[in-house]
Amino acid sequence: MGDESRDSAGPTRAEAKQHSSARKIKRANSKRKGELSEAAFLLKATSLGFGVAKPWGDSERYDFILDSRERLWRVQVKSVGTLRDRAYYVNAQRRIGRGVVPYAPSEIDFLVAHVIPESAWFIIPVEAIMHVKTLRLYPRGDPKGEYRRYREAWRLMKP
């Protein structure tokens, strides 16, 4: 019977193996989505005339350094792809030990959130989110969206 054998209480071995693979892909897809958003950010920022640098390794709190020709900005890129209760929820925090803390001005200058399904970018100064761990973004113009003024606000990084 091989992989098709089934015990009366559960799935076949083949089904269990497929389910395990699906979980692995889902986890990998989350990381892959972040990588794709970083690539999209690189394209968008360079098309707007910014110089872009990527730090070596992943020890820094920021993902990119943007050069506006007058100033260098430390940018943390976050991506989100799931709509929940008419909003997209973005983690505006980092891990420290077993807990999480919001980003601080000593670590980044901007958190850039890429809302993948909407092709929307939110350019948020760290001062606007210093005490926030989760952002609710409403790219469709919901009046509750306190961060709507930061949608496509690339001008905040230009001289």
N, C-alpha and C. Protein backbone atom coordinates (compact mmCIF):
# COMPACT_ATOMS: atom_id res chain seq x y z
N MET A 1 0.82 -1.20 0.00
CA MET A 1 0.00 0.00 0.00
C MET A 1 0.86 1.26 0.00
N GLY A 2 2.04 1.23 0.60
CA GLY A 2 2.96 2.36 0.56
C GLY A 2 2.38 3.61 1.20
N ASP A 3 2.52 4.75 0.51
CA ASP A 3 2.08 6.05 1.03
C ASP A 3 0.56 6.18 1.09
N GLU A 4 -0.14 5.30 0.44
CA GLU A 4 -1.58 5.43 0.41
C GLU A 4 -2.27 4.73 1.58
N SER A 5 -1.52 4.06 2.44
CA SER A 5 -2.15 3.38 3.57
C SER A 5 -2.76 4.41 4.51
N ARG A 6 -3.88 4.08 5.05
CA ARG A 6 -4.61 5.01 5.91
C ARG A 6 -4.96 4.28 7.19
N ASP A 7 -4.67 4.93 8.30
CA ASP A 7 -5.21 4.34 9.52
C ASP A 7 -6.57 4.96 9.71
N SER A 8 -7.45 4.26 10.36
CA SER A 8 -8.86 4.67 10.39
C SER A 8 -9.08 6.04 11.02
N ALA A 9 -8.11 6.55 11.78
CA ALA A 9 -8.33 7.82 12.49
C ALA A 9 -7.74 9.03 11.77
N GLY A 10 -6.97 8.84 10.70
CA GLY A 10 -6.30 10.01 10.14
C GLY A 10 -6.04 9.90 8.66
N PRO A 11 -5.25 10.86 8.18
CA PRO A 11 -4.97 10.93 6.74
C PRO A 11 -3.96 9.86 6.33
N THR A 12 -3.85 9.66 5.01
CA THR A 12 -2.83 8.76 4.50
C THR A 12 -1.46 9.39 4.75
N ARG A 13 -0.43 8.57 4.63
CA ARG A 13 0.93 9.11 4.79
C ARG A 13 1.21 10.17 3.75
N ALA A 14 0.75 9.94 2.55
CA ALA A 14 0.96 10.93 1.47
C ALA A 14 0.28 12.25 1.80
N GLU A 15 -0.95 12.17 2.35
CA GLU A 15 -1.66 13.39 2.73
C GLU A 15 -0.95 14.11 3.87
N ALA A 16 -0.46 13.36 4.83
CA ALA A 16 0.26 13.96 5.96
C ALA A 16 1.54 14.62 5.47
N LYS A 17 2.25 13.96 4.55
CA LYS A 17 3.48 14.51 3.99
C LYS A 17 3.19 15.80 3.23
N GLN A 18 2.10 15.78 2.45
CA GLN A 18 1.70 16.97 1.68
C GLN A 18 1.34 18.11 2.63
N HIS A 19 0.64 17.83 3.71
CA HIS A 19 0.26 18.86 4.69
C HIS A 19 1.50 19.46 5.33
N SER A 20 2.47 18.62 5.67
CA SER A 20 3.72 19.09 6.26
C SER A 20 4.46 20.01 5.28
N SER A 21 4.50 19.63 4.02
CA SER A 21 5.15 20.46 2.99
C SER A 21 4.43 21.79 2.84
N ALA A 22 3.11 21.77 2.89
CA ALA A 22 2.33 23.01 2.76
C ALA A 22 2.65 23.97 3.90
N ARG A 23 2.81 23.44 5.13
CA ARG A 23 3.17 24.30 6.26
C ARG A 23 4.54 24.93 6.04
N LYS A 24 5.49 24.15 5.55
CA LYS A 24 6.83 24.67 5.28
C LYS A 24 6.78 25.77 4.23
N ILE A 25 6.00 25.55 3.17
CA ILE A 25 5.88 26.55 2.10
C ILE A 25 5.24 27.82 2.65
N LYS A 26 4.23 27.67 3.49
CA LYS A 26 3.56 28.84 4.05
C LYS A 26 4.55 29.68 4.85
N ARG A 27 5.38 29.03 5.68
CA ARG A 27 6.39 29.75 6.44
C ARG A 27 7.39 30.40 5.49
N ALA A 28 7.84 29.65 4.50
CA ALA A 28 8.80 30.19 3.54
C ALA A 28 8.17 31.34 2.77
N ASN A 29 6.90 31.24 2.46
CA ASN A 29 6.23 32.30 1.71
C ASN A 29 6.20 33.60 2.48
N SER A 30 6.08 33.53 3.81
CA SER A 30 6.10 34.74 4.62
C SER A 30 7.45 35.45 4.47
N LYS A 31 8.52 34.69 4.56
CA LYS A 31 9.85 35.25 4.37
C LYS A 31 10.02 35.71 2.93
N ARG A 32 9.53 34.93 2.00
CA ARG A 32 9.64 35.28 0.59
C ARG A 32 8.88 36.57 0.30
N LYS A 33 7.70 36.75 0.91
CA LYS A 33 6.95 37.99 0.72
C LYS A 33 7.77 39.19 1.18
N GLY A 34 8.44 39.04 2.31
CA GLY A 34 9.29 40.12 2.80
C GLY A 34 10.43 40.42 1.83
N GLU A 35 11.03 39.37 1.30
CA GLU A 35 12.11 39.57 0.32
C GLU A 35 11.59 40.25 -0.94
N LEU A 36 10.42 39.86 -1.39
CA LEU A 36 9.84 40.48 -2.59
C LEU A 36 9.49 41.95 -2.33
N SER A 37 9.01 42.25 -1.13
CA SER A 37 8.72 43.65 -0.79
C SER A 37 10.00 44.46 -0.73
N GLU A 38 11.07 43.86 -0.23
CA GLU A 38 12.34 44.58 -0.21
C GLU A 38 12.82 44.86 -1.63
N ALA A 39 12.66 43.89 -2.53
CA ALA A 39 13.02 44.11 -3.93
C ALA A 39 12.16 45.20 -4.56
N ALA A 40 10.86 45.17 -4.25
CA ALA A 40 9.95 46.21 -4.77
C ALA A 40 10.33 47.58 -4.22
N PHE A 41 10.73 47.62 -2.95
CA PHE A 41 11.16 48.88 -2.34
C PHE A 41 12.39 49.42 -3.06
N LEU A 42 13.34 48.56 -3.33
CA LEU A 42 14.55 48.95 -4.04
C LEU A 42 14.21 49.57 -5.39
N LEU A 43 13.32 48.92 -6.13
CA LEU A 43 12.89 49.43 -7.43
C LEU A 43 12.18 50.77 -7.29
N LYS A 44 11.24 50.86 -6.36
CA LYS A 44 10.46 52.09 -6.17
C LYS A 44 11.37 53.24 -5.74
N ALA A 45 12.21 53.02 -4.76
CA ALA A 45 13.07 54.09 -4.25
C ALA A 45 14.06 54.58 -5.30
N THR A 46 14.66 53.66 -6.05
CA THR A 46 15.61 54.10 -7.09
C THR A 46 14.88 54.81 -8.22
N SER A 47 13.66 54.38 -8.53
CA SER A 47 12.90 55.06 -9.60
C SER A 47 12.50 56.48 -9.18
N LEU A 48 12.46 56.73 -7.87
CA LEU A 48 12.15 58.08 -7.38
C LEU A 48 13.41 58.93 -7.21
N GLY A 49 14.57 58.37 -7.56
CA GLY A 49 15.81 59.13 -7.53
C GLY A 49 16.65 58.99 -6.27
N PHE A 50 16.27 58.12 -5.38
CA PHE A 50 17.06 57.90 -4.17
C PHE A 50 18.24 56.98 -4.49
N GLY A 51 19.34 57.21 -3.79
CA GLY A 51 20.40 56.22 -3.76
C GLY A 51 20.01 55.21 -2.69
N VAL A 52 20.29 53.95 -2.93
CA VAL A 52 19.87 52.91 -1.99
C VAL A 52 21.06 52.01 -1.67
N ALA A 53 21.26 51.73 -0.39
CA ALA A 53 22.30 50.81 0.05
C ALA A 53 21.67 49.78 0.99
N LYS A 54 22.18 48.58 0.92
CA LYS A 54 21.71 47.50 1.78
C LYS A 54 22.85 47.12 2.72
N PRO A 55 22.64 47.20 4.03
CA PRO A 55 23.71 46.83 4.97
C PRO A 55 24.08 45.35 4.83
N TRP A 56 25.33 45.06 5.10
CA TRP A 56 25.78 43.67 5.08
C TRP A 56 25.19 42.93 6.27
N GLY A 57 24.70 41.73 6.04
CA GLY A 57 24.15 40.91 7.13
C GLY A 57 22.77 41.40 7.55
N ASP A 58 22.32 40.90 8.68
CA ASP A 58 21.00 41.32 9.18
C ASP A 58 21.07 41.70 10.65
N SER A 59 22.20 42.29 11.05
CA SER A 59 22.37 42.67 12.45
C SER A 59 21.85 44.06 12.77
N GLU A 60 21.64 44.88 11.75
CA GLU A 60 21.14 46.23 11.98
C GLU A 60 19.62 46.19 12.13
N ARG A 61 19.07 47.22 12.73
CA ARG A 61 17.61 47.32 12.90
C ARG A 61 16.92 47.75 11.61
N TYR A 62 17.68 48.27 10.68
CA TYR A 62 17.12 48.77 9.43
C TYR A 62 17.50 47.85 8.28
N ASP A 63 16.67 47.89 7.23
CA ASP A 63 16.90 47.06 6.04
C ASP A 63 17.68 47.79 4.96
N PHE A 64 17.49 49.11 4.86
CA PHE A 64 18.12 49.90 3.80
C PHE A 64 18.59 51.24 4.35
N ILE A 65 19.52 51.82 3.62
CA ILE A 65 19.91 53.21 3.83
C ILE A 65 19.54 53.94 2.55
N LEU A 66 18.73 54.98 2.68
CA LEU A 66 18.35 55.79 1.53
C LEU A 66 19.15 57.08 1.53
N ASP A 67 19.65 57.44 0.38
CA ASP A 67 20.41 58.66 0.20
C ASP A 67 19.56 59.65 -0.59
N SER A 68 19.16 60.73 0.08
CA SER A 68 18.34 61.76 -0.58
C SER A 68 19.20 62.83 -1.25
N ARG A 69 20.49 62.64 -1.22
CA ARG A 69 21.51 63.57 -1.72
C ARG A 69 21.82 64.67 -0.71
N GLU A 70 21.01 64.78 0.33
CA GLU A 70 21.30 65.71 1.41
C GLU A 70 21.40 65.01 2.76
N ARG A 71 20.82 63.82 2.82
CA ARG A 71 20.77 63.10 4.09
C ARG A 71 20.66 61.61 3.84
N LEU A 72 21.15 60.83 4.78
CA LEU A 72 20.98 59.38 4.75
C LEU A 72 19.88 59.00 5.73
N TRP A 73 18.97 58.12 5.30
CA TRP A 73 17.85 57.67 6.13
C TRP A 73 17.97 56.16 6.38
N ARG A 74 17.73 55.73 7.62
CA ARG A 74 17.67 54.31 7.95
C ARG A 74 16.21 53.86 7.83
N VAL A 75 15.99 52.85 6.99
CA VAL A 75 14.63 52.44 6.66
C VAL A 75 14.42 50.97 6.99
N GLN A 76 13.35 50.70 7.73
CA GLN A 76 12.91 49.33 8.01
C GLN A 76 11.70 49.07 7.12
N VAL A 77 11.76 48.03 6.29
CA VAL A 77 10.66 47.70 5.39
C VAL A 77 9.87 46.55 5.98
N LYS A 78 8.56 46.73 6.03
CA LYS A 78 7.63 45.69 6.48
C LYS A 78 6.65 45.43 5.35
N SER A 79 6.17 44.20 5.26
CA SER A 79 5.17 43.89 4.24
C SER A 79 3.97 43.21 4.88
N VAL A 80 2.84 43.37 4.23
CA VAL A 80 1.61 42.75 4.70
C VAL A 80 0.76 42.38 3.48
N GLY A 81 0.10 41.23 3.58
CA GLY A 81 -0.68 40.78 2.44
C GLY A 81 -2.09 40.36 2.78
N THR A 82 -2.47 40.43 4.05
CA THR A 82 -3.77 39.92 4.47
C THR A 82 -4.66 41.03 5.01
N LEU A 83 -5.84 41.15 4.44
CA LEU A 83 -6.84 42.11 4.91
C LEU A 83 -7.65 41.47 6.02
N ARG A 84 -7.79 42.18 7.14
CA ARG A 84 -8.54 41.67 8.29
C ARG A 84 -9.35 42.82 8.87
N ASP A 85 -10.65 42.67 8.94
CA ASP A 85 -11.53 43.72 9.47
C ASP A 85 -11.30 45.05 8.76
N ARG A 86 -11.22 45.01 7.44
CA ARG A 86 -11.04 46.18 6.56
C ARG A 86 -9.70 46.88 6.73
N ALA A 87 -8.76 46.26 7.47
CA ALA A 87 -7.46 46.87 7.69
C ALA A 87 -6.34 45.86 7.42
N TYR A 88 -5.17 46.40 7.20
CA TYR A 88 -3.97 45.59 7.11
C TYR A 88 -3.16 45.87 8.37
N TYR A 89 -2.79 44.82 9.07
CA TYR A 89 -2.06 44.95 10.33
C TYR A 89 -0.57 44.72 10.09
N VAL A 90 0.24 45.67 10.52
CA VAL A 90 1.68 45.61 10.31
C VAL A 90 2.38 45.65 11.66
N ASN A 91 3.30 44.74 11.88
CA ASN A 91 4.10 44.77 13.11
C ASN A 91 5.09 45.92 13.04
N ALA A 92 5.01 46.80 14.01
CA ALA A 92 5.93 47.94 14.09
C ALA A 92 6.82 47.73 15.31
N GLN A 93 7.38 46.54 15.40
CA GLN A 93 8.12 46.16 16.59
C GLN A 93 9.26 45.23 16.21
N ARG A 94 10.12 45.00 17.17
CA ARG A 94 11.21 44.05 16.99
C ARG A 94 11.30 43.19 18.23
N ARG A 95 11.90 42.04 18.07
CA ARG A 95 12.06 41.11 19.18
C ARG A 95 13.27 41.48 20.02
N ILE A 96 13.11 41.33 21.32
CA ILE A 96 14.23 41.48 22.24
C ILE A 96 14.04 40.41 23.32
N GLY A 97 14.90 39.42 23.30
CA GLY A 97 14.69 38.28 24.20
C GLY A 97 13.39 37.58 23.86
N ARG A 98 12.54 37.43 24.84
CA ARG A 98 11.24 36.79 24.62
C ARG A 98 10.12 37.81 24.36
N GLY A 99 10.45 39.08 24.45
CA GLY A 99 9.43 40.10 24.26
C GLY A 99 9.60 40.88 22.97
N VAL A 100 8.77 41.89 22.81
CA VAL A 100 8.83 42.77 21.64
C VAL A 100 8.81 44.21 22.12
N VAL A 101 9.48 45.07 21.37
CA VAL A 101 9.50 46.50 21.69
C VAL A 101 9.34 47.28 20.39
N PRO A 102 8.72 48.45 20.47
CA PRO A 102 8.59 49.28 19.27
C PRO A 102 9.96 49.80 18.83
N TYR A 103 10.04 50.18 17.57
CA TYR A 103 11.29 50.77 17.07
C TYR A 103 11.48 52.15 17.70
N ALA A 104 12.74 52.55 17.83
CA ALA A 104 13.08 53.84 18.45
C ALA A 104 13.85 54.69 17.43
N PRO A 105 13.86 56.02 17.63
CA PRO A 105 14.60 56.91 16.73
C PRO A 105 16.11 56.64 16.70
N SER A 106 16.62 55.97 17.70
CA SER A 106 18.05 55.62 17.69
C SER A 106 18.33 54.43 16.77
N GLU A 107 17.26 53.76 16.28
CA GLU A 107 17.41 52.56 15.45
C GLU A 107 17.05 52.77 13.99
N ILE A 108 15.94 53.46 13.73
CA ILE A 108 15.50 53.69 12.36
C ILE A 108 14.97 55.12 12.25
N ASP A 109 14.87 55.60 11.02
CA ASP A 109 14.27 56.91 10.76
C ASP A 109 12.84 56.76 10.23
N PHE A 110 12.63 55.71 9.40
CA PHE A 110 11.31 55.47 8.81
C PHE A 110 10.99 53.98 8.83
N LEU A 111 9.72 53.69 9.07
CA LEU A 111 9.19 52.37 8.82
C LEU A 111 8.40 52.49 7.52
N VAL A 112 8.74 51.70 6.54
CA VAL A 112 8.04 51.72 5.26
C VAL A 112 7.23 50.44 5.17
N ALA A 113 5.92 50.58 5.11
CA ALA A 113 5.03 49.42 5.04
C ALA A 113 4.52 49.25 3.62
N HIS A 114 4.72 48.05 3.09
CA HIS A 114 4.26 47.71 1.74
C HIS A 114 3.01 46.86 1.87
N VAL A 115 1.88 47.39 1.44
CA VAL A 115 0.62 46.65 1.45
C VAL A 115 0.53 45.99 0.08
N ILE A 116 0.92 44.74 0.01
CA ILE A 116 1.11 44.05 -1.25
C ILE A 116 -0.14 44.03 -2.14
N PRO A 117 -1.31 43.60 -1.64
CA PRO A 117 -2.48 43.51 -2.54
C PRO A 117 -2.93 44.85 -3.10
N GLU A 118 -2.61 45.94 -2.42
CA GLU A 118 -3.04 47.27 -2.85
C GLU A 118 -1.94 48.01 -3.61
N SER A 119 -0.76 47.41 -3.67
CA SER A 119 0.42 48.08 -4.24
C SER A 119 0.60 49.45 -3.60
N ALA A 120 0.40 49.51 -2.30
CA ALA A 120 0.47 50.77 -1.56
C ALA A 120 1.69 50.79 -0.66
N TRP A 121 2.28 51.98 -0.52
CA TRP A 121 3.43 52.19 0.34
C TRP A 121 3.06 53.23 1.38
N PHE A 122 3.38 52.95 2.63
CA PHE A 122 3.20 53.91 3.72
C PHE A 122 4.59 54.26 4.24
N ILE A 123 4.95 55.54 4.18
CA ILE A 123 6.26 56.03 4.58
C ILE A 123 6.07 56.73 5.92
N ILE A 124 6.36 56.04 7.01
CA ILE A 124 5.99 56.53 8.34
C ILE A 124 7.24 56.87 9.15
N PRO A 125 7.36 58.13 9.57
CA PRO A 125 8.50 58.50 10.43
C PRO A 125 8.42 57.74 11.75
N VAL A 126 9.56 57.34 12.26
CA VAL A 126 9.58 56.56 13.49
C VAL A 126 8.94 57.32 14.65
N GLU A 127 9.04 58.65 14.65
CA GLU A 127 8.43 59.44 15.74
C GLU A 127 6.92 59.24 15.81
N ALA A 128 6.30 58.89 14.69
CA ALA A 128 4.85 58.70 14.66
C ALA A 128 4.42 57.35 15.22
N ILE A 129 5.38 56.45 15.43
CA ILE A 129 5.04 55.10 15.87
C ILE A 129 5.87 54.62 17.06
N MET A 130 6.51 55.53 17.76
CA MET A 130 7.44 55.14 18.83
C MET A 130 6.81 54.29 19.93
N HIS A 131 5.55 54.45 20.19
CA HIS A 131 4.91 53.71 21.28
C HIS A 131 3.89 52.71 20.75
N VAL A 132 4.03 52.37 19.47
CA VAL A 132 3.05 51.50 18.82
C VAL A 132 3.74 50.19 18.42
N LYS A 133 3.07 49.08 18.67
CA LYS A 133 3.63 47.79 18.27
C LYS A 133 2.96 47.24 17.02
N THR A 134 1.72 47.65 16.76
CA THR A 134 0.99 47.19 15.57
C THR A 134 0.30 48.38 14.91
N LEU A 135 0.48 48.49 13.61
CA LEU A 135 -0.18 49.55 12.84
C LEU A 135 -1.39 48.96 12.13
N ARG A 136 -2.46 49.73 12.08
CA ARG A 136 -3.62 49.36 11.27
C ARG A 136 -3.65 50.30 10.09
N LEU A 137 -3.48 49.74 8.90
CA LEU A 137 -3.45 50.56 7.70
C LEU A 137 -4.70 50.31 6.88
N TYR A 138 -5.29 51.40 6.42
CA TYR A 138 -6.51 51.35 5.62
C TYR A 138 -6.23 52.01 4.27
N PRO A 139 -5.63 51.29 3.34
CA PRO A 139 -5.27 51.92 2.07
C PRO A 139 -6.46 52.30 1.20
N ARG A 140 -7.63 51.82 1.52
CA ARG A 140 -8.81 52.16 0.71
C ARG A 140 -9.49 53.43 1.17
N GLY A 141 -8.81 54.18 2.05
CA GLY A 141 -9.33 55.49 2.44
C GLY A 141 -10.28 55.50 3.61
N ASP A 142 -10.30 54.46 4.41
CA ASP A 142 -11.16 54.44 5.58
C ASP A 142 -10.80 55.61 6.50
N PRO A 143 -11.79 56.39 6.94
CA PRO A 143 -11.49 57.56 7.77
C PRO A 143 -10.84 57.23 9.11
N LYS A 144 -10.91 55.96 9.56
CA LYS A 144 -10.27 55.59 10.81
C LYS A 144 -8.75 55.49 10.66
N GLY A 145 -8.27 55.54 9.45
CA GLY A 145 -6.85 55.31 9.21
C GLY A 145 -5.99 56.48 9.64
N GLU A 146 -5.44 56.41 10.84
CA GLU A 146 -4.62 57.52 11.34
C GLU A 146 -3.30 57.66 10.59
N TYR A 147 -2.94 56.66 9.81
CA TYR A 147 -1.68 56.73 9.07
C TYR A 147 -1.89 57.05 7.59
N ARG A 148 -3.11 57.40 7.20
CA ARG A 148 -3.41 57.63 5.78
C ARG A 148 -2.59 58.77 5.20
N ARG A 149 -2.20 59.73 6.01
CA ARG A 149 -1.40 60.86 5.49
C ARG A 149 0.00 60.41 5.08
N TYR A 150 0.39 59.20 5.49
CA TYR A 150 1.71 58.68 5.14
C TYR A 150 1.70 57.79 3.90
N ARG A 151 0.51 57.59 3.31
CA ARG A 151 0.45 56.77 2.10
C ARG A 151 1.19 57.49 0.98
N GLU A 152 2.14 56.79 0.40
CA GLU A 152 2.97 57.32 -0.70
C GLU A 152 3.66 58.62 -0.32
N ALA A 153 3.99 58.80 0.94
CA ALA A 153 4.60 60.04 1.43
C ALA A 153 6.13 60.02 1.26
N TRP A 154 6.58 59.65 0.09
CA TRP A 154 8.01 59.61 -0.22
C TRP A 154 8.65 60.98 -0.05
N ARG A 155 7.85 62.02 -0.20
CA ARG A 155 8.36 63.40 -0.08
C ARG A 155 9.01 63.64 1.30
N LEU A 156 8.61 62.88 2.30
CA LEU A 156 9.18 63.06 3.64
C LEU A 156 10.67 62.74 3.68
N MET A 157 11.14 61.97 2.71
CA MET A 157 12.55 61.61 2.68
C MET A 157 13.34 62.42 1.65
N LYS A 158 12.64 63.28 0.93
CA LYS A 158 13.34 64.09 -0.06
C LYS A 158 13.74 65.42 0.54
N PRO A 159 14.77 66.05 -0.02
CA PRO A 159 15.20 67.35 0.54
C PRO A 159 14.16 68.43 0.35
